[in-house]
Every structure is written in structure tokens, then in C-alpha cells.
Short mmCIF file of C-alpha atoms in Angstrom, two decimals:
data_model
loop_
_atom_site.label_atom_id
_atom_site.label_comp_id
_atom_site.label_asym_id
_atom_site.label_seq_id
_atom_site.Cartn_x
_atom_site.Cartn_y
_atom_site.Cartn_z
CA MET A 1 33.73 18.96 -18.78
CA ILE A 2 31.00 16.43 -18.07
CA LYS A 3 32.64 13.35 -16.60
CA LYS A 4 31.74 9.68 -16.79
CA ILE A 5 28.44 10.12 -18.62
CA SER A 6 27.03 6.79 -19.75
CA MET A 7 26.52 7.58 -23.42
CA LEU A 8 23.36 6.36 -25.07
CA ALA A 9 22.99 4.86 -28.49
CA THR A 10 23.49 7.22 -31.39
CA ALA A 11 19.75 7.68 -31.86
CA LEU A 12 19.46 8.98 -28.31
CA THR A 13 22.29 11.49 -28.51
CA VAL A 14 21.30 13.26 -31.72
CA ALA A 15 20.15 16.84 -31.07
CA LEU A 16 17.05 18.15 -32.80
CA TYR A 17 17.96 21.25 -34.78
CA GLY A 18 14.51 21.86 -36.27
CA GLY A 19 12.51 20.95 -39.33
CA VAL A 20 11.45 17.40 -38.45
CA ALA A 21 9.19 16.53 -35.55
CA SER A 22 10.25 13.62 -33.36
CA ALA A 23 8.46 10.30 -33.77
CA ASN A 24 6.40 8.60 -31.08
CA LEU A 25 7.41 5.27 -29.53
CA ALA A 26 6.71 1.77 -30.74
CA GLN A 27 4.35 -0.32 -28.64
CA ALA A 28 7.22 -2.56 -27.55
CA ASP A 29 8.92 0.47 -25.99
CA VAL A 30 5.70 1.75 -24.44
CA ALA A 31 5.29 -1.65 -22.76
CA LYS A 32 8.53 -1.04 -20.83
CA LEU A 33 6.83 1.65 -18.76
CA GLY A 34 6.00 0.10 -15.42
CA THR A 35 8.10 -3.01 -16.09
CA GLU A 36 11.73 -2.30 -17.04
CA LEU A 37 11.17 1.40 -16.49
CA THR A 38 9.16 3.40 -13.98
CA PRO A 39 5.84 4.80 -15.23
CA VAL A 40 7.60 8.07 -16.19
CA GLY A 41 10.58 6.43 -17.89
CA ALA A 42 13.31 6.16 -15.24
CA GLU A 43 15.35 2.99 -14.80
CA LEU A 44 13.40 0.83 -12.39
CA ALA A 45 16.48 -1.03 -11.13
CA GLY A 46 19.13 0.33 -8.83
CA ASN A 47 22.72 0.88 -9.86
CA ALA A 48 25.57 -1.63 -9.87
CA ASP A 49 26.98 -0.91 -6.41
CA GLY A 50 23.62 -0.46 -4.70
CA SER A 51 24.16 3.20 -3.80
CA ILE A 52 21.04 3.99 -5.85
CA PRO A 53 18.23 1.55 -4.93
CA ALA A 54 15.44 0.30 -7.14
CA TRP A 55 12.34 2.47 -7.43
CA THR A 56 9.47 0.86 -5.52
CA GLY A 57 6.73 3.42 -6.07
CA GLY A 58 8.04 6.43 -4.19
CA ILE A 59 5.97 7.96 -1.40
CA THR A 60 2.46 6.52 -1.62
CA GLU A 61 1.13 7.22 1.91
CA LEU A 62 1.01 10.33 4.06
CA PRO A 63 3.41 10.24 7.03
CA ALA A 64 1.83 9.72 10.45
CA GLY A 65 0.81 13.02 12.01
CA TYR A 66 0.68 14.98 8.78
CA GLN A 67 -2.45 16.92 7.86
CA VAL A 68 -3.03 18.63 4.54
CA GLY A 69 -2.06 22.27 4.92
CA ASP A 70 0.85 21.55 7.25
CA HIS A 71 4.44 22.08 6.35
CA HIS A 72 5.58 18.63 5.33
CA ILE A 73 6.81 16.16 7.90
CA ASP A 74 10.17 14.64 6.98
CA PRO A 75 9.50 10.95 6.29
CA PHE A 76 13.25 10.26 6.43
CA ALA A 77 14.12 12.21 9.57
CA ASP A 78 15.87 9.18 11.12
CA ASP A 79 18.40 8.90 8.27
CA GLU A 80 21.95 9.77 9.22
CA VAL A 81 24.68 11.47 7.20
CA MET A 82 26.87 8.84 5.50
CA PHE A 83 29.70 11.24 4.64
CA THR A 84 30.26 14.90 3.83
CA ILE A 85 31.78 16.35 0.68
CA THR A 86 33.95 19.39 1.36
CA ALA A 87 36.56 21.51 -0.38
CA ALA A 88 39.18 19.12 1.01
CA ASN A 89 37.77 15.97 -0.62
CA TYR A 90 35.41 17.01 -3.43
CA LYS A 91 37.82 15.88 -6.15
CA GLN A 92 37.31 12.30 -4.97
CA TYR A 93 33.66 12.68 -6.00
CA ALA A 94 34.22 14.66 -9.20
CA ASP A 95 32.60 11.96 -11.36
CA ASN A 96 29.33 12.60 -9.51
CA LEU A 97 29.40 16.40 -9.44
CA SER A 98 28.80 19.07 -12.06
CA PRO A 99 31.45 21.67 -12.87
CA GLY A 100 29.22 24.25 -11.21
CA GLN A 101 28.93 22.25 -8.00
CA MET A 102 32.71 21.89 -7.89
CA ALA A 103 33.08 25.62 -8.47
CA LEU A 104 31.11 26.27 -5.27
CA PHE A 105 33.65 24.27 -3.26
CA GLU A 106 36.42 26.29 -4.83
CA ALA A 107 34.67 29.62 -4.29
CA TYR A 108 33.73 29.00 -0.64
CA PRO A 109 36.21 26.40 0.64
CA ASP A 110 35.77 27.19 4.33
CA THR A 111 31.98 26.95 4.51
CA TYR A 112 30.39 25.12 1.58
CA LYS A 113 29.74 21.41 1.99
CA MET A 114 27.36 18.64 0.98
CA PRO A 115 26.08 16.23 3.66
CA VAL A 116 25.31 13.00 1.77
CA TYR A 117 22.46 10.79 2.98
CA PRO A 118 21.11 7.41 1.83
CA THR A 119 19.30 7.67 -1.50
CA ARG A 120 15.52 7.58 -1.22
CA ARG A 121 13.73 7.37 -4.55
CA SER A 122 10.68 9.13 -3.15
CA ALA A 123 9.28 10.59 -6.39
CA SER A 124 5.68 9.64 -7.13
CA TYR A 125 2.74 10.94 -9.16
CA PRO A 126 -0.98 10.12 -9.24
CA ASP A 127 -1.98 7.04 -11.22
CA PHE A 128 -3.75 9.14 -13.88
CA VAL A 129 -0.44 10.84 -14.63
CA TYR A 130 1.15 7.43 -15.20
CA GLU A 131 -1.69 6.40 -17.50
CA ALA A 132 -1.45 9.67 -19.42
CA THR A 133 2.32 9.24 -19.75
CA LYS A 134 1.82 5.82 -21.36
CA THR A 135 -0.67 7.34 -23.80
CA ASN A 136 1.69 10.22 -24.55
CA ALA A 137 4.56 7.82 -25.18
CA ALA A 138 2.63 6.24 -28.02
CA SER A 139 1.41 9.48 -29.61
CA GLY A 140 3.37 12.50 -28.39
CA ALA A 141 5.61 14.41 -30.79
CA LEU A 142 7.45 17.68 -31.05
CA MET A 143 6.06 20.43 -33.23
CA GLU A 144 8.11 21.25 -36.29
CA GLY A 145 11.19 23.06 -35.03
CA GLY A 146 10.67 21.73 -31.51
CA ASN A 147 8.84 24.80 -30.21
CA GLY A 148 5.93 22.88 -28.74
CA VAL A 149 4.37 19.46 -28.19
CA VAL A 150 1.43 17.81 -29.93
CA ASN A 151 -0.68 14.72 -29.12
CA ALA A 152 0.13 14.83 -25.41
CA THR A 153 -1.43 16.12 -22.21
CA MET A 154 -1.46 15.56 -18.42
CA GLY A 155 1.59 13.26 -18.20
CA ILE A 156 5.23 13.28 -19.23
CA PRO A 157 5.21 13.72 -23.03
CA PHE A 158 8.44 11.80 -23.80
CA PRO A 159 9.26 9.23 -21.09
CA MET A 160 12.04 7.81 -23.28
CA PRO A 161 13.51 10.98 -24.81
CA LYS A 162 15.42 10.70 -28.06
CA ASN A 163 16.93 14.18 -28.01
CA GLY A 164 17.57 17.16 -25.78
CA LEU A 165 14.41 19.04 -26.72
CA GLU A 166 12.20 16.15 -25.68
CA ALA A 167 13.99 15.98 -22.32
CA ILE A 168 13.61 19.72 -21.64
CA TRP A 169 9.91 19.60 -22.57
CA ASN A 170 9.53 16.79 -20.02
CA HIS A 171 10.76 19.21 -17.35
CA THR A 172 8.51 22.01 -18.59
CA LEU A 173 5.40 19.80 -18.69
CA ARG A 174 5.99 17.62 -15.62
CA TYR A 175 2.94 17.31 -13.39
CA ARG A 176 2.69 19.83 -10.53
CA GLY A 177 -0.98 19.50 -9.74
CA GLY A 178 -3.78 21.27 -11.57
CA ASP A 179 -4.43 24.51 -9.68
CA VAL A 180 -2.21 25.78 -6.88
CA THR A 181 -1.85 28.86 -4.71
CA ARG A 182 1.68 29.39 -3.42
CA PHE A 183 2.95 31.62 -0.65
CA GLY A 184 6.62 32.34 -0.40
CA GLY A 185 9.45 34.74 -0.76
CA GLN A 186 12.62 35.64 -2.55
CA ALA A 187 15.84 37.12 -1.24
CA ALA A 188 18.87 38.47 -3.07
CA VAL A 189 21.66 37.89 -0.56
CA THR A 190 24.57 40.34 -0.65
CA GLU A 191 28.20 39.25 -0.61
CA GLY A 192 28.27 40.16 3.07
CA GLY A 193 25.20 38.03 3.85
CA ALA A 194 22.51 40.74 4.22
CA PHE A 195 19.08 40.24 2.65
CA THR A 196 15.53 41.55 2.43
CA VAL A 197 12.76 39.06 1.75
CA ILE A 198 10.33 39.95 -1.04
CA GLY A 199 7.03 38.20 -0.29
CA PHE A 200 4.84 36.72 -3.02
CA GLU A 201 1.40 35.24 -3.38
CA GLU A 202 1.18 33.23 -6.59
CA GLN A 203 -1.61 31.43 -8.40
CA LEU A 204 -0.90 28.84 -11.05
CA MET A 205 -3.50 27.20 -13.29
CA ILE A 206 -1.87 24.49 -15.39
CA LYS A 207 -4.07 23.96 -18.44
CA TYR A 208 -1.90 21.07 -19.69
CA SER A 209 -2.82 19.14 -16.52
CA GLU A 210 -6.46 20.17 -16.35
CA ALA A 211 -8.97 17.33 -15.86
CA GLY A 212 -10.57 16.44 -19.18
CA MET A 213 -7.98 18.31 -21.23
CA THR A 214 -7.37 16.81 -24.67
CA PRO A 215 -4.41 17.27 -27.02
CA GLU A 216 -6.74 18.80 -29.60
CA ARG A 217 -8.13 21.35 -27.18
CA ILE A 218 -4.79 22.46 -25.77
CA LEU A 219 -3.42 22.84 -29.29
CA ASP A 220 -6.44 24.93 -30.26
CA GLU A 221 -6.24 27.15 -27.15
CA ASN A 222 -2.41 27.28 -27.28
CA ILE A 223 -2.15 27.86 -23.51
CA LEU A 224 0.02 25.68 -21.27
CA PHE A 225 -0.60 27.53 -18.04
CA LYS A 226 -1.66 30.84 -16.54
CA PHE A 227 0.33 32.43 -13.74
CA LYS A 228 -0.37 35.40 -11.48
CA GLN A 229 2.02 36.83 -8.91
CA LYS A 230 1.41 39.59 -6.36
CA VAL A 231 4.09 41.13 -4.16
CA THR A 232 2.98 41.12 -0.50
CA LYS A 233 6.06 42.64 1.19
CA PRO A 234 7.93 44.89 1.84
CA SER A 235 5.37 47.69 1.93
CA ARG A 236 7.14 49.80 -0.71
CA LEU A 237 6.60 47.03 -3.29
CA ALA A 238 3.35 45.50 -2.01
CA GLY A 239 0.62 45.34 -4.64
CA THR A 240 2.94 45.12 -7.63
CA ALA A 241 1.63 42.25 -9.73
CA LEU A 242 2.45 40.13 -12.78
CA LEU A 243 0.22 38.05 -15.04
CA VAL A 244 1.52 35.52 -17.57
CA HIS A 245 -0.27 33.41 -20.17
CA GLU A 246 2.22 30.74 -21.24
CA THR A 247 1.62 29.59 -24.80
CA LEU A 248 2.28 26.12 -26.13
CA ASP A 249 4.03 27.44 -29.25
CA GLN A 250 5.80 30.65 -28.21
CA VAL A 251 7.27 31.30 -31.62
CA LYS A 252 3.86 31.26 -33.29
CA ASN A 253 2.22 33.14 -30.41
CA PRO A 254 4.69 34.59 -27.91
CA ARG A 255 4.12 34.48 -24.17
CA GLN A 256 1.61 37.13 -23.09
CA ALA A 257 2.39 39.11 -19.94
CA TRP A 258 1.00 42.11 -18.07
CA THR A 259 2.21 44.03 -15.01
CA TYR A 260 0.37 46.19 -12.49
CA ASN A 261 2.29 49.14 -11.08
CA THR A 262 0.98 50.50 -7.77
CA GLY A 263 2.41 53.97 -8.41
CA GLN A 264 0.67 54.37 -11.76
CA ARG A 265 -2.32 52.23 -10.77
CA ARG A 266 -2.61 50.76 -14.20
CA VAL A 267 -2.04 47.48 -16.02
CA ARG A 268 0.49 47.48 -18.84
CA ARG A 269 1.53 44.86 -21.36
CA ALA A 270 4.97 43.45 -20.62
CA PRO A 271 6.33 41.98 -23.87
CA ASN A 272 9.86 41.46 -22.50
CA VAL A 273 9.05 38.96 -19.73
CA ALA A 274 11.03 36.21 -21.45
CA TYR A 275 14.50 34.86 -22.23
CA ASP A 276 17.34 36.75 -20.51
CA THR A 277 15.35 39.70 -19.20
CA PRO A 278 16.27 39.98 -15.48
CA GLY A 279 13.69 38.39 -13.19
CA THR A 280 11.40 40.54 -11.03
CA ALA A 281 13.10 41.93 -7.89
CA THR A 282 16.13 39.67 -8.34
CA ASP A 283 18.93 42.30 -8.36
CA GLY A 284 19.82 40.85 -11.76
CA LEU A 285 20.86 37.50 -10.24
CA ARG A 286 18.73 35.37 -12.54
CA THR A 287 17.12 35.67 -15.95
CA THR A 288 13.41 35.26 -16.61
CA ASP A 289 14.02 31.85 -18.21
CA ASP A 290 16.03 30.71 -15.16
CA TYR A 291 12.81 30.58 -13.12
CA ASP A 292 11.78 27.00 -12.28
CA MET A 293 15.37 26.15 -13.36
CA TYR A 294 14.26 26.64 -16.98
CA ASN A 295 11.08 27.91 -18.60
CA GLY A 296 9.84 29.38 -21.85
CA SER A 297 10.50 28.88 -25.52
CA PRO A 298 13.54 26.71 -26.35
CA ASN A 299 14.02 28.26 -29.79
CA ARG A 300 17.24 30.21 -29.09
CA TYR A 301 19.33 27.13 -28.34
CA ASN A 302 20.47 23.92 -29.96
CA TRP A 303 19.70 21.08 -27.54
CA GLU A 304 21.77 17.94 -27.17
CA LEU A 305 21.00 14.92 -25.01
CA LYS A 306 24.39 13.88 -23.65
CA GLY A 307 23.31 10.80 -21.73
CA LYS A 308 22.93 9.89 -18.06
CA GLN A 309 25.13 10.44 -15.05
CA GLU A 310 25.02 9.45 -11.39
CA MET A 311 25.12 12.66 -9.41
CA TYR A 312 24.80 14.10 -5.91
CA VAL A 313 21.77 16.39 -5.86
CA ALA A 314 19.66 18.10 -3.18
CA TYR A 315 16.82 15.62 -2.66
CA ASN A 316 14.14 15.06 0.01
CA SER A 317 14.90 18.54 1.31
CA TYR A 318 12.35 18.48 4.12
CA LYS A 319 14.76 19.85 6.71
CA ILE A 320 15.35 23.16 4.90
CA HIS A 321 11.58 23.31 4.19
CA SER A 322 10.61 23.23 7.89
CA ASP A 323 8.34 25.86 9.44
CA GLN A 324 10.43 25.57 12.61
CA LEU A 325 13.05 27.71 10.87
CA GLN A 326 13.29 31.44 10.31
CA TYR A 327 14.74 32.81 7.09
CA GLU A 328 17.83 33.91 8.95
CA ASP A 329 18.43 30.25 9.83
CA VAL A 330 18.41 29.33 6.14
CA LEU A 331 20.15 32.23 4.40
CA LYS A 332 23.83 32.53 5.22
CA GLN A 333 26.72 34.37 3.61
CA HIS A 334 27.54 32.98 0.14
CA HIS A 335 25.09 30.02 0.33
CA VAL A 336 22.27 28.48 2.32
CA ASN A 337 23.05 26.83 5.65
CA PRO A 338 24.67 23.51 4.66
CA GLU A 339 23.59 21.91 7.96
CA LEU A 340 20.00 22.09 6.68
CA THR A 341 20.72 20.42 3.34
CA ARG A 342 20.46 16.80 2.25
CA PHE A 343 22.24 15.46 -0.82
CA GLU A 344 21.66 12.02 -2.33
CA LYS A 345 23.03 10.14 -5.32
CA HIS A 346 20.53 9.92 -8.17
CA ARG A 347 20.65 9.29 -11.90
CA VAL A 348 20.16 12.41 -13.98
CA TRP A 349 19.75 13.10 -17.66
CA VAL A 350 22.35 15.56 -18.95
CA VAL A 351 21.14 18.09 -21.53
CA GLU A 352 23.41 20.69 -23.10
CA ALA A 353 21.95 23.84 -24.68
CA THR A 354 24.21 25.89 -27.00
CA LEU A 355 23.13 29.33 -28.16
CA LYS A 356 22.33 29.56 -31.87
CA GLU A 357 24.48 31.98 -33.85
CA GLU A 358 21.56 34.13 -34.92
CA TYR A 359 20.39 34.81 -31.34
CA ARG A 360 21.69 36.63 -28.29
CA HIS A 361 21.45 35.64 -24.63
CA VAL A 362 23.64 36.26 -21.58
CA TYR A 363 24.22 32.48 -21.45
CA GLY A 364 26.20 31.10 -24.37
CA LYS A 365 25.82 27.56 -23.05
CA ARG A 366 23.72 25.89 -20.38
CA VAL A 367 23.95 22.36 -19.02
CA PHE A 368 20.93 20.91 -17.23
CA TYR A 369 20.94 17.88 -14.95
CA ILE A 370 17.42 16.41 -14.83
CA ASP A 371 16.29 13.86 -12.22
CA GLU A 372 15.19 10.70 -14.02
CA ASP A 373 12.44 9.95 -11.46
CA SER A 374 10.64 13.30 -11.61
CA TRP A 375 11.97 15.22 -14.65
CA GLN A 376 12.78 18.10 -12.29
CA ILE A 377 15.97 19.96 -13.24
CA MET A 378 18.18 19.61 -10.17
CA VAL A 379 21.27 21.55 -11.27
CA ALA A 380 21.86 24.07 -14.05
CA ASP A 381 25.36 25.26 -14.98
CA SER A 382 25.29 28.42 -17.11
CA TYR A 383 28.24 29.78 -19.09
CA ASP A 384 28.87 33.24 -20.52
CA ASP A 385 29.58 33.97 -24.18
CA ARG A 386 33.31 33.40 -23.62
CA GLY A 387 32.77 29.93 -22.21
CA GLY A 388 33.37 30.84 -18.58
CA LEU A 389 31.18 29.39 -15.85
CA TYR A 390 28.85 32.21 -14.86
CA ARG A 391 26.02 30.93 -12.67
CA VAL A 392 25.09 27.72 -10.88
CA ALA A 393 21.46 26.98 -9.98
CA LEU A 394 20.45 24.30 -7.49
CA ALA A 395 16.92 22.97 -6.90
CA TYR A 396 16.20 21.59 -3.42
CA GLY A 397 13.60 18.96 -4.22
CA LEU A 398 11.00 17.11 -2.16
CA ASN A 399 7.71 15.30 -2.69
CA TYR A 400 4.55 17.26 -1.92
CA TYR A 401 3.05 13.92 -1.02
CA GLU A 402 -0.54 15.12 -0.48
CA VAL A 403 -0.80 15.48 -4.28
CA PRO A 404 1.67 13.67 -4.82
CA THR A 405 4.16 15.63 -6.91
CA PRO A 406 7.92 16.12 -6.75
CA TRP A 407 8.86 19.81 -6.95
CA ALA A 408 11.52 22.15 -5.62
CA THR A 409 10.88 23.74 -2.25
CA LEU A 410 13.74 26.16 -2.88
CA GLU A 411 15.79 27.30 -5.86
CA ILE A 412 19.19 28.90 -5.35
CA TYR A 413 20.94 30.84 -8.11
CA HIS A 414 24.66 31.40 -7.44
CA ASP A 415 26.39 34.19 -9.36
CA LEU A 416 30.08 33.28 -9.30
CA ASN A 417 31.22 36.72 -10.48
CA SER A 418 29.47 38.81 -7.83
CA ARG A 419 29.73 36.11 -5.13
CA ARG A 420 26.05 36.64 -4.42
CA TYR A 421 23.05 34.35 -4.61
CA LEU A 422 19.30 34.53 -5.05
CA ALA A 423 16.96 32.31 -3.03
CA THR A 424 13.50 31.73 -4.56
CA GLY A 425 10.67 29.78 -2.95
CA LEU A 426 11.34 30.64 0.68
CA ASP A 427 8.34 29.37 2.61
CA ASN A 428 9.47 28.63 6.18
CA GLU A 429 7.54 31.61 7.58
CA GLU A 430 4.56 31.31 5.20
CA ASP A 431 1.41 29.24 4.85
CA MET A 432 1.88 26.04 2.87
CA TYR A 433 0.94 25.67 -0.79
CA ASP A 434 -2.73 24.97 -1.45
CA PHE A 435 -3.25 22.39 -4.20
CA SER A 436 -7.02 22.20 -3.54
CA VAL A 437 -7.99 25.59 -4.96
CA ASP A 438 -10.38 25.76 -7.91
CA LEU A 439 -9.10 28.54 -10.14
CA LYS A 440 -10.96 29.91 -13.16
CA ASP A 441 -9.89 31.62 -16.36
CA ARG A 442 -11.50 34.82 -15.09
CA ASP A 443 -8.91 34.86 -12.29
CA PHE A 444 -6.19 35.38 -14.90
CA THR A 445 -7.30 38.45 -16.84
CA PRO A 446 -5.79 41.97 -16.84
CA GLN A 447 -8.88 43.10 -14.89
CA ALA A 448 -8.21 40.46 -12.24
CA LEU A 449 -4.61 41.63 -12.07
CA ARG A 450 -5.79 45.19 -11.36
CA ARG A 451 -8.06 43.94 -8.58
CA GLU A 452 -5.20 41.94 -7.04
CA GLY A 453 -2.88 44.91 -7.08
CA LYS A 454 -5.39 47.15 -5.27
CA ARG A 455 -6.01 44.73 -2.39
#
């Protein structure tokens, strides 16, 4: 059960079940952005007891000694642990934990813990994202049925969400730069703690955030982003590749995907890269729509905005992001090394997704906890069709301050039944993300996928 959620007014808690598109905001509400609220809609003020401070702009300058291309220097390295939540005391903090987080203490009582640090509201975006968000607030709306967004681009589409679908679209469309090349890895850790890292090189071209993009053009093209992924290691999998064209309205035009198989040396359409299809090389530990904590069409669920909650989440995770670590330092039996983690108290939006009767999915219910400052999902509790807690996903967030953009450096998917976990986004032994690349549409064709696979 979700505890101590500050419930919003009735208009804010109504779920959108389809048929009527949401309305945009009145000018009086838009004027709150940057005054009562942050430019992306979070509460500007701190909380009552001061454990969450006011937002003062987030990170706006590069730390001394940092150069673009480096792994990120921890701007809060001098902060000390205030207290640690363990299996022995977690019930004292139950009001600020999700059921899934508490289940991890129960599953691994001898080793799992949360070091809690002072809260640093470090989230920040470029000024043009703030300006676009204000424009979106006055004009943005959901498509009929909620399967896409109209009259919005570049910024957060619904900085003051009125329902669960608007909140989940904020996560999907949050700014993560324009073009980016990512290097990293993924490891499915066995119950005994063994793992093999699968290396990836990924390219992401986010059309929604493209300079000069207009709402009319993105609606006409019906493409949110294009994504290409190539496996770089181990050698038996190297060259396998995936290409995805993510559509704005996936019910009208479903996601397009292609794969390149090194054994067959040919590109094939991949119509099932969606929903609860197991993710690539994940040992079945996450679904396709688990990636990035949630992605894809929202049409299989009813979405309800439950309200806000103060919660301990993995924030400013620069320590576990460090290139001074090896993967064996990070990946331990049952969970990542808790000594490398940093948890802080932040306000999160709580969104509950319940599977519609006419659809199937391995998750009958999902509850998402979305950081108010960045619209990044920080925790996702997923339940099976009998109502039992099945998986718990945690995003370890930080600010890629050279952009700037808040994003997860690491996503961990805990399977409570198998007592295994999947780590996605491992980058300690890799080159850092490159947000300066200039990608083209021709880089995201089936022909380009074939060329990538042969390299």
C-alpha cells in the first residue's frame, strides 16, 4: 500500500481512460512556472521540516577540474552520510519508502542498506527547455485516448499534470539532449553473484528535442526518437544490432524495429520489440517496456495519478558512476554495492498503472515514483497478475551537467522470485557519453544497421 501520499484535488487524481484529450493550462497557472513552481513544475519551496530544501536552480556550473568527456566529478563528494536505513530499522522510514524498496530489505536483510545523505536538488535543464515547457503548458494536450501528445515539443509537455497519463508522458518526453552516443554495458547477475557484461554502443537521436522542431512537424512525421544499439562484447554476440523508430502515436503507427543477426548476416523486421517481450540479452529479467524505467505506448493500462510523496531515492549517484571502479566493485550478490550508493529524500509523483481487462502483460499493476524536479522515474514496483510484488526497478540518477540533463547512470531491475537482478547502463570501464555528436536520419536506416553489424 502507498503510505502517506499527499492527495491532490479531485481534478488532479482523476485517471484518463480515453476518449477525451486533456486540456491545456490557463495563463494564471502557466505564470506559476518559475515563481511558485520550478520551470518544469516542481514545488519551488522546501518541505515543512527542511529535510528537502528549496530548489535554487540545480547545477548551473561545471565543477572545478571537470572537462567534457570525463567521467563526472562528484560535486557533493564532501557530504557525509546522515544515517543508514537497514533491515533492522526500515519500518521507521516506511512512510518514505515504496513497497518494493521495503521488500529488498526483507529479501536481503544482512546486506542491503540505504546510506542517506543531505538532499541536493541538483536537477537542471537548459533555458530553452524551460521556455519550451512554458509554451507547452499553455498548448500541450493528449491525443484522443492518451496515446500521444500534440501541441508540444522540446520541453516537458505537462508541467502541472492533471492525470496519470500526462505524468508518464512527462517521463517519456523529458529532455535528454538532442543527439547522444552512449557506451555501456549490461549484466544479468546470478543468484550466486556471477555475471558477464554485455557491452553496447548506442546512438539516440531525439526528434522531439531537435532544434527547430515544431509540434506540427513532429505530428506529421510521427517520430519521437530513433535508437540504434550494437553489441560490442562478448565476442560471441558482437555485431548483433537493433534499430528502433519510436512513433508518437504507437496505436496508429506501431513502433518500428529491425535486428541484425551476425550469423545470418541479414536485417529482419522485429515487430515484437514492445510491451512485455523480454529485453535483449537480459535473461528475461526485464521487459522491453521496462527499459528507461518505462517506455512505449501506454495503451494497455489505465493510469491514475495518486498524488505526491516524500521518498528516499538514489540521487546524485556520482560515486557509483566513477571510472575509478571496476564492474566487480559495483556488482555484488543480490544487489549493487551499497557502499557506493547515495540516497536522498525527494518529492515524487506517484502514478499507478492497472492493466486493462482486454489486454495481457506479465505485470498486472505497476506503480511509478517520478522525481518532481526532473520527471525521471526513480522507482518502479511491478506486480504480477495475482497482485504479488514481482519486480522492483531502481534508477540511480545524476546530472550530466555539461548538457545539463538529469538522467540515470544505472538502472537495476530486481526480480524477487529468482533473487537475481539486471544492471543496465554500466559505464565505469567505458568512455563517457557524447552529447556533442551530430546524428542524421541516414544513420538510422536498415542499411545503416547492416553496416554497423559488419564492423
